[in-house]
Amino acid sequence: MARLLPPQLFFLLTLVVIIHPSFGLEHLKGIALVDEVCRHTSHNEYCVDTIIPKPPLSGERIASTTLGWAQIKALEAGTIIASLLNDSSSILPVAKNPLQAKELLQICWDSNMNTMEDLWIASSLLYNKIINPMIARLYHAANTTRVCQDGLKGTGFTALAAKIEDIIKLCEICVVSTNFFVNGAH
């Protein structure tokens, strides 16, 4: 005949299993992992809507995917900036002062070039699992991108502003998901 545990002991064992650090996030799979990663970002909804890496889903795969998307967004931002710089007539409808707009776009171009360099180096570091310098590059990429973002406030460069904002969000998601796989979650 099986003997049941007293309720207090059962409760205590349940708490130990739930709280024990070795339990970690190993139980999270698929969309639950995405939800958990995204919950730790400041852009939860954007994160959930954006992350769709290929299976098997892991913190490392999420980091790799978001880093790749950040690189693509930086390339797209560079294309928009180059187009605006090369065609002065495209600046006129959105800029009150075309000369200031050109100066701003040049600042954005320079910061975007630095961001792309940081993202490509971060990608190489992620591939080689050199994590701390990779995370430092991601923070630097986001901060460099904010220079352009700050200048774009109040301008009519909405397509560029959207790409810039995406780069910053994707850098953050990459850092958070990297922390998940580095800390043994996946």
PDB file of C-alpha atoms in Angstrom, residues 68-86 104-116 119-120 141 144-146 148-149 152 157-168 170:
ATOM      1  CA  GLY A  68      20.683  39.265 -37.650  1.00  0.00           C
ATOM      2  CA  TRP A  69      17.535  41.389 -37.797  1.00  0.00           C
ATOM      3  CA  ALA A  70      19.364  44.311 -36.169  1.00  0.00           C
ATOM      4  CA  GLN A  71      22.004  44.028 -38.900  1.00  0.00           C
ATOM      5  CA  ILE A  72      19.310  44.055 -41.595  1.00  0.00           C
ATOM      6  CA  LYS A  73      17.592  47.088 -40.026  1.00  0.00           C
ATOM      7  CA  ALA A  74      20.961  48.904 -39.893  1.00  0.00           C
ATOM      8  CA  LEU A  75      21.504  48.169 -43.585  1.00  0.00           C
ATOM      9  CA  GLU A  76      17.994  49.424 -44.374  1.00  0.00           C
ATOM     10  CA  ALA A  77      18.606  52.580 -42.311  1.00  0.00           C
ATOM     11  CA  GLY A  78      21.865  53.140 -44.195  1.00  0.00           C
ATOM     12  CA  THR A  79      20.009  52.826 -47.501  1.00  0.00           C
ATOM     13  CA  ILE A  80      17.403  55.384 -46.407  1.00  0.00           C
ATOM     14  CA  ILE A  81      20.073  57.806 -45.166  1.00  0.00           C
ATOM     15  CA  ALA A  82      22.132  57.473 -48.358  1.00  0.00           C
ATOM     16  CA  SER A  83      19.049  58.049 -50.481  1.00  0.00           C
ATOM     17  CA  LEU A  84      18.123  61.168 -48.527  1.00  0.00           C
ATOM     18  CA  LEU A  85      21.674  62.522 -48.659  1.00  0.00           C
ATOM     19  CA  ASN A  86      21.950  61.903 -52.396  1.00  0.00           C
ATOM     20  CA  LEU A 104      21.571  65.571 -39.097  1.00  0.00           C
ATOM     21  CA  LEU A 105      21.545  62.939 -41.818  1.00  0.00           C
ATOM     22  CA  GLN A 106      25.343  63.012 -41.934  1.00  0.00           C
ATOM     23  CA  ILE A 107      25.414  62.432 -38.157  1.00  0.00           C
ATOM     24  CA  CYS A 108      22.957  59.564 -38.631  1.00  0.00           C
ATOM     25  CA  TRP A 109      25.113  58.151 -41.446  1.00  0.00           C
ATOM     26  CA  ASP A 110      28.225  58.213 -39.246  1.00  0.00           C
ATOM     27  CA  SER A 111      26.436  56.700 -36.253  1.00  0.00           C
ATOM     28  CA  ASN A 112      24.838  54.034 -38.466  1.00  0.00           C
ATOM     29  CA  MET A 113      28.258  53.061 -39.881  1.00  0.00           C
ATOM     30  CA  ASN A 114      29.556  52.658 -36.319  1.00  0.00           C
ATOM     31  CA  THR A 115      26.435  50.692 -35.390  1.00  0.00           C
ATOM     32  CA  MET A 116      26.865  48.330 -38.335  1.00  0.00           C
ATOM     33  CA  LEU A 119      26.714  44.597 -34.952  1.00  0.00           C
ATOM     34  CA  TRP A 120      29.007  42.681 -37.301  1.00  0.00           C
ATOM     35  CA  ALA A 141      25.505  49.911 -31.064  1.00  0.00           C
ATOM     36  CA  THR A 144      25.394  55.070 -30.981  1.00  0.00           C
ATOM     37  CA  THR A 145      22.045  54.622 -32.713  1.00  0.00           C
ATOM     38  CA  ARG A 146      20.371  56.779 -30.050  1.00  0.00           C
ATOM     39  CA  CYS A 148      20.624  59.623 -34.536  1.00  0.00           C
ATOM     40  CA  GLN A 149      17.316  58.857 -32.833  1.00  0.00           C
ATOM     41  CA  LEU A 152      15.366  62.748 -35.540  1.00  0.00           C
ATOM     42  CA  PHE A 157      11.936  61.354 -41.296  1.00  0.00           C
ATOM     43  CA  THR A 158       9.483  58.754 -40.003  1.00  0.00           C
ATOM     44  CA  ALA A 159      10.701  55.774 -42.058  1.00  0.00           C
ATOM     45  CA  LEU A 160      14.259  56.334 -40.875  1.00  0.00           C
ATOM     46  CA  ALA A 161      13.123  56.904 -37.282  1.00  0.00           C
ATOM     47  CA  ALA A 162      11.243  53.575 -37.351  1.00  0.00           C
ATOM     48  CA  LYS A 163      14.343  51.660 -38.545  1.00  0.00           C
ATOM     49  CA  ILE A 164      16.488  53.373 -35.912  1.00  0.00           C
ATOM     50  CA  GLU A 165      14.018  52.469 -33.177  1.00  0.00           C
ATOM     51  CA  ASP A 166      13.941  48.843 -34.377  1.00  0.00           C
ATOM     52  CA  ILE A 167      17.747  48.615 -34.169  1.00  0.00           C
ATOM     53  CA  ILE A 168      17.707  49.770 -30.549  1.00  0.00           C
ATOM     54  CA  LEU A 170      16.585  44.411 -31.337  1.00  0.00           C
TER      55      LEU A 170
END
